[in-house]
CSV table of C-alpha atoms in Angstrom, one decimal:
chain,number,residue,atom,x,y,z
A,480,UNK,CA,60.8,-26.6,-110.9
A,481,UNK,CA,60.4,-28.3,-107.6
A,482,UNK,CA,58.1,-30.9,-109.1
A,483,UNK,CA,60.5,-31.5,-112.0
A,484,UNK,CA,63.5,-32.1,-109.6
A,485,UNK,CA,61.5,-34.5,-107.5
A,486,UNK,CA,60.2,-36.4,-110.6
A,487,UNK,CA,63.7,-36.7,-111.9
A,488,UNK,CA,64.9,-38.1,-108.6
A,489,UNK,CA,62.1,-40.7,-108.6
A,490,UNK,CA,63.2,-42.0,-112.0
A,491,UNK,CA,66.8,-41.9,-111.0
A,492,UNK,CA,66.2,-43.8,-107.8
A,493,UNK,CA,64.0,-46.3,-109.6
A,494,UNK,CA,66.7,-47.1,-112.2
A,495,UNK,CA,69.4,-47.3,-109.6
A,496,UNK,CA,67.4,-49.8,-107.5
A,497,UNK,CA,66.8,-52.0,-110.5
A,498,UNK,CA,70.6,-52.1,-111.1
A,499,UNK,CA,71.5,-52.5,-107.4
A,500,UNK,CA,69.1,-55.4,-107.0
A,501,UNK,CA,70.6,-57.0,-110.2
A,502,UNK,CA,67.2,-57.1,-111.9
A,503,UNK,CA,68.9,-55.1,-114.6
A,504,UNK,CA,72.4,-56.5,-115.1
A,505,UNK,CA,75.4,-55.1,-117.1
A,506,UNK,CA,74.6,-55.0,-120.9
A,507,UNK,CA,70.8,-55.3,-120.2
A,508,UNK,CA,68.6,-52.8,-122.0
A,509,UNK,CA,66.5,-50.8,-119.5
A,510,UNK,CA,62.9,-49.7,-120.1
A,511,UNK,CA,62.3,-47.2,-122.8
A,512,UNK,CA,61.6,-43.6,-121.8
A,513,UNK,CA,58.0,-44.1,-122.8
A,514,UNK,CA,57.6,-47.1,-120.5
A,515,UNK,CA,59.3,-45.4,-117.6
A,516,UNK,CA,57.1,-42.4,-118.1
A,517,UNK,CA,53.9,-44.4,-118.3
A,518,UNK,CA,54.6,-46.8,-115.4
A,519,UNK,CA,56.0,-44.2,-113.0
A,520,UNK,CA,53.4,-41.5,-114.1
A,521,UNK,CA,56.2,-39.0,-114.7
A,522,UNK,CA,56.9,-36.7,-117.7
A,523,UNK,CA,59.2,-37.8,-120.5
A,524,UNK,CA,61.3,-34.7,-119.7
A,525,UNK,CA,62.0,-35.8,-116.2
A,526,UNK,CA,62.8,-39.4,-117.4
A,527,UNK,CA,65.2,-38.0,-119.9
A,528,UNK,CA,67.0,-35.8,-117.3
A,529,UNK,CA,67.4,-38.8,-115.0
A,530,UNK,CA,68.8,-41.0,-117.7
A,531,UNK,CA,71.2,-38.2,-118.8
A,532,UNK,CA,72.5,-37.9,-115.2
A,533,UNK,CA,73.1,-41.7,-115.1
A,534,UNK,CA,74.9,-41.5,-118.5
A,535,UNK,CA,77.2,-38.7,-117.0
A,536,UNK,CA,77.9,-41.0,-114.0
A,537,UNK,CA,78.8,-43.9,-116.4
A,538,UNK,CA,76.0,-46.0,-115.0
A,539,UNK,CA,74.2,-46.5,-118.3
A,540,UNK,CA,74.9,-45.7,-121.9
A,541,UNK,CA,72.7,-44.7,-124.8
A,542,UNK,CA,72.9,-46.4,-128.1
A,543,UNK,CA,71.2,-44.4,-130.9
A,544,UNK,CA,68.3,-46.4,-132.4
A,545,UNK,CA,68.7,-49.2,-129.9
A,546,UNK,CA,68.0,-48.0,-126.4
A,547,UNK,CA,69.8,-47.4,-123.1
A,548,UNK,CA,72.0,-50.1,-121.6
A,549,UNK,CA,73.5,-50.8,-118.1
A,550,UNK,CA,77.2,-50.5,-117.9
A,551,UNK,CA,79.4,-52.8,-115.8
A,552,UNK,CA,79.6,-50.0,-113.3
A,553,UNK,CA,81.0,-49.5,-109.9
A,554,UNK,CA,78.1,-49.4,-107.3
A,555,UNK,CA,79.5,-46.2,-105.8
A,556,UNK,CA,77.8,-44.2,-108.5
A,557,UNK,CA,74.5,-45.8,-107.4
A,558,UNK,CA,74.8,-44.9,-103.7
A,559,UNK,CA,72.7,-42.1,-102.3
A,560,UNK,CA,73.7,-40.8,-98.9
A,561,UNK,CA,70.7,-40.3,-96.6
A,562,UNK,CA,70.0,-36.7,-95.5
A,563,UNK,CA,69.1,-37.5,-91.9
A,564,UNK,CA,71.6,-37.0,-89.0
A,565,UNK,CA,73.1,-39.5,-86.5
A,566,UNK,CA,74.0,-38.5,-83.0
A,567,UNK,CA,77.3,-39.3,-81.3
A,568,UNK,CA,75.6,-42.0,-79.4
A,569,UNK,CA,74.3,-43.5,-82.7
A,570,UNK,CA,77.9,-43.4,-84.1
A,571,UNK,CA,79.2,-45.4,-81.1
A,572,UNK,CA,76.3,-47.9,-81.0
A,573,UNK,CA,76.5,-48.7,-84.7
A,574,UNK,CA,80.3,-49.3,-84.5
A,575,UNK,CA,79.6,-51.7,-81.6
A,576,UNK,CA,77.2,-53.6,-83.8
A,577,UNK,CA,79.7,-53.7,-86.6
A,578,UNK,CA,82.4,-55.2,-84.4
A,579,UNK,CA,80.4,-58.4,-84.2
A,580,UNK,CA,78.8,-58.3,-87.6
A,581,UNK,CA,81.7,-57.3,-89.8
A,582,UNK,CA,84.3,-59.6,-88.2
A,583,UNK,CA,82.0,-62.6,-88.6
A,584,UNK,CA,81.3,-61.6,-92.2
A,585,UNK,CA,85.0,-62.0,-93.0
A,586,UNK,CA,84.9,-65.6,-92.0
A,587,UNK,CA,81.8,-66.4,-94.0
A,588,UNK,CA,83.2,-64.4,-96.9
A,589,UNK,CA,86.3,-66.7,-97.1
A,590,UNK,CA,84.0,-69.7,-97.1
A,591,UNK,CA,81.9,-68.6,-100.0
A,592,UNK,CA,83.6,-65.8,-102.0
A,593,UNK,CA,84.7,-66.3,-105.5
A,594,UNK,CA,88.0,-65.0,-107.1
A,595,UNK,CA,85.9,-62.3,-108.7
A,596,UNK,CA,84.6,-61.2,-105.2
A,597,UNK,CA,88.2,-60.9,-103.9
A,598,UNK,CA,89.2,-59.0,-107.1
A,599,UNK,CA,86.3,-56.6,-106.5
A,600,UNK,CA,87.5,-56.1,-102.9
A,601,UNK,CA,91.0,-55.4,-104.1
A,602,UNK,CA,89.8,-52.9,-106.7
A,603,UNK,CA,87.7,-51.2,-104.1
A,604,UNK,CA,90.7,-50.8,-101.8
A,605,UNK,CA,92.7,-49.3,-104.7
A,606,UNK,CA,89.9,-46.8,-105.2
A,607,UNK,CA,90.1,-45.9,-101.5
A,608,UNK,CA,93.8,-45.1,-101.9
A,609,UNK,CA,93.0,-42.9,-104.9
A,610,UNK,CA,90.4,-41.1,-103.0
A,611,UNK,CA,92.3,-40.2,-99.8
A,612,UNK,CA,92.0,-36.5,-100.5
A,613,UNK,CA,88.4,-36.7,-101.7
A,614,UNK,CA,86.2,-37.2,-98.7
A,615,UNK,CA,83.0,-37.4,-100.8
A,616,UNK,CA,84.4,-40.6,-102.4
A,617,UNK,CA,86.6,-42.0,-99.7
A,618,UNK,CA,83.8,-42.9,-97.2
A,619,UNK,CA,81.7,-44.4,-100.0
A,620,UNK,CA,84.5,-46.7,-101.0
A,621,UNK,CA,85.1,-47.5,-97.3
A,622,UNK,CA,81.4,-48.5,-97.1
A,623,UNK,CA,81.7,-50.5,-100.4
A,624,UNK,CA,84.7,-52.4,-99.0
A,625,UNK,CA,82.5,-53.7,-96.1
A,626,UNK,CA,79.5,-54.2,-98.4
A,627,UNK,CA,81.5,-56.4,-100.8
A,628,UNK,CA,82.5,-58.6,-97.9
A,629,UNK,CA,78.9,-58.9,-96.7
A,630,UNK,CA,77.7,-59.7,-100.2
A,631,UNK,CA,80.4,-62.2,-100.7
A,632,UNK,CA,79.2,-64.3,-97.8
A,633,UNK,CA,76.3,-65.5,-100.0
A,634,UNK,CA,74.4,-65.9,-96.8
A,635,UNK,CA,70.8,-64.7,-97.4
A,636,UNK,CA,70.2,-63.6,-93.8
A,637,UNK,CA,73.5,-61.5,-93.8
A,638,UNK,CA,72.4,-60.0,-97.1
A,639,UNK,CA,69.0,-59.1,-95.7
A,640,UNK,CA,70.4,-57.5,-92.6
A,641,UNK,CA,73.0,-55.6,-94.6
A,642,UNK,CA,70.4,-54.3,-97.0
A,643,UNK,CA,68.1,-53.4,-94.2
A,644,UNK,CA,70.7,-51.2,-92.4
A,645,UNK,CA,72.5,-50.0,-95.5
A,646,UNK,CA,71.3,-46.4,-95.2
A,647,UNK,CA,72.6,-46.3,-91.6
A,648,UNK,CA,75.9,-47.8,-92.6
A,649,UNK,CA,76.4,-45.3,-95.4
A,650,UNK,CA,75.7,-42.4,-93.1
A,651,UNK,CA,77.8,-44.0,-90.4
A,652,UNK,CA,80.7,-44.2,-92.7
A,653,UNK,CA,80.4,-40.6,-93.7
A,654,UNK,CA,80.2,-39.5,-90.0
A,655,UNK,CA,83.3,-41.7,-89.2
A,656,UNK,CA,85.3,-39.9,-91.8
A,657,UNK,CA,84.2,-36.5,-90.5
A,658,UNK,CA,84.8,-37.6,-86.9
A,659,UNK,CA,88.1,-39.5,-87.2
A,660,UNK,CA,89.4,-39.1,-90.7
A,661,UNK,CA,90.8,-41.9,-92.9
A,662,UNK,CA,93.9,-43.0,-91.0
A,663,UNK,CA,92.4,-46.0,-89.1
A,664,UNK,CA,90.8,-47.4,-92.2
A,665,UNK,CA,94.1,-46.9,-94.1
A,666,UNK,CA,96.0,-48.8,-91.4
A,667,UNK,CA,93.7,-51.8,-91.2
A,668,UNK,CA,92.1,-52.3,-94.6
A,669,UNK,CA,95.3,-53.5,-96.3
A,670,UNK,CA,95.9,-56.0,-93.5
A,671,UNK,CA,92.3,-57.3,-93.8
A,672,UNK,CA,92.7,-57.6,-97.6
A,673,UNK,CA,96.2,-59.2,-97.3
A,674,UNK,CA,94.9,-62.1,-95.1
A,675,UNK,CA,91.7,-62.5,-97.2
A,676,UNK,CA,93.9,-63.0,-100.3
A,677,UNK,CA,96.0,-65.5,-98.3
A,678,UNK,CA,92.8,-67.3,-97.3
A,679,UNK,CA,93.5,-66.8,-93.6
A,680,UNK,CA,90.1,-66.3,-92.1
A,681,UNK,CA,91.3,-66.1,-88.5
A,682,UNK,CA,93.8,-63.3,-89.1
A,683,UNK,CA,91.5,-61.4,-91.5
A,684,UNK,CA,88.7,-61.5,-88.9
A,685,UNK,CA,91.1,-60.6,-86.1
A,686,UNK,CA,92.2,-57.4,-88.0
A,687,UNK,CA,88.7,-56.5,-88.9
A,688,UNK,CA,87.7,-56.8,-85.2
A,689,UNK,CA,90.7,-54.8,-84.1
A,690,UNK,CA,90.0,-52.1,-86.8
A,691,UNK,CA,86.5,-51.6,-85.5
A,692,UNK,CA,87.4,-51.9,-81.8
A,693,UNK,CA,90.1,-49.1,-82.2
A,694,UNK,CA,87.5,-47.0,-84.1
A,695,UNK,CA,85.0,-47.5,-81.2
A,696,UNK,CA,87.7,-46.5,-78.7
A,697,UNK,CA,88.5,-43.3,-80.6
A,698,UNK,CA,84.8,-42.4,-80.9
A,699,UNK,CA,84.3,-42.9,-77.2
A,700,UNK,CA,87.4,-40.7,-76.4
A,701,UNK,CA,86.0,-37.9,-78.7
A,702,UNK,CA,82.6,-38.1,-77.2
A,703,UNK,CA,84.0,-37.9,-73.7
A,704,UNK,CA,86.2,-35.0,-74.6
A,705,UNK,CA,83.2,-33.1,-76.2
A,706,UNK,CA,81.1,-33.7,-73.2
A,707,UNK,CA,83.8,-32.5,-70.9
A,708,UNK,CA,84.3,-29.3,-72.9
A,709,UNK,CA,80.6,-28.7,-72.9
A,710,UNK,CA,80.4,-29.0,-69.1
A,711,UNK,CA,83.4,-26.7,-68.7
A,712,UNK,CA,81.9,-24.1,-71.1
A,713,UNK,CA,78.6,-24.2,-69.2
A,714,UNK,CA,80.4,-23.6,-65.9
A,715,UNK,CA,82.3,-20.7,-67.4
A,716,UNK,CA,79.1,-19.1,-68.7
A,717,UNK,CA,77.1,-19.6,-65.5
A,718,UNK,CA,76.1,-16.3,-63.9
A,719,UNK,CA,77.3,-16.5,-60.3
A,720,UNK,CA,74.7,-13.8,-59.3
A,721,UNK,CA,71.4,-14.8,-60.9
C-alpha cells in the first residue's frame, strides 16, 4: 500500500509539473496511461489513480475513446504545500526579502502585464474573498496573487527566482495565515489591485511595500512576545533550591 501511494504521487506530481511549466497547455492531450506507466516505471493502476485524482480536482478531463485533456484550470489545484517547517526567524527573514522583491515586481508587472494577466489577478482576489473562512484555500490564493504578479513581469530572472523559492513562499504564506490571520492581506490586496487596474505603478508598489512592512512588524511583535513569555515561564519554573 505504501508503494502504491508513493507511485501515485510520483505520477500526480509529474503531470502537475508538465501543466505548471506549460509544456502541457489547456486542451492538450496528455500522455496515455501506457506511456506514463512505461516512461515512469510505474504500474498502470497507480497511473490511473493519479489521473482520477486530477479529474476530481478539475485539472484534467477524460474523453472516452480519445484520451485525457488538460482543462483551463486554476493553478491552485496544482500546488503542493511542502511538509517541512519554518522557524519564526525564517518567517521574519522571508518577509524582509519579499518587501523588496514583491514591491519591485508590481512596477515590472505594470510595464509588461497583459489585460489577461490583470483579469487573472482580479479573479484570484475574488477567490481570496470567497475563501476567507477556508484557511486551506485562502493562503494558497494569497500565494497565487503574488505569483501572478511575478509571472506577469515577463522578466526571465524574476521568474527563475520566483520558481526557485516557490516552495518557501507557499509554506511562508501558510505560516503567515496561521500566525496573523487574513486581515492584513484583506486590507491591502484590494488597494494593490485597484492601483494596478488604474495603471498607477507608484501607488501599487507603495501599498505592496506597506502591506509587507506591516506584516513584518506584526511578525516581529509576535516573536518578541513569544520570547518574553518563554523567559517568564522559565523563571517561574526555576527551582530556587537546586
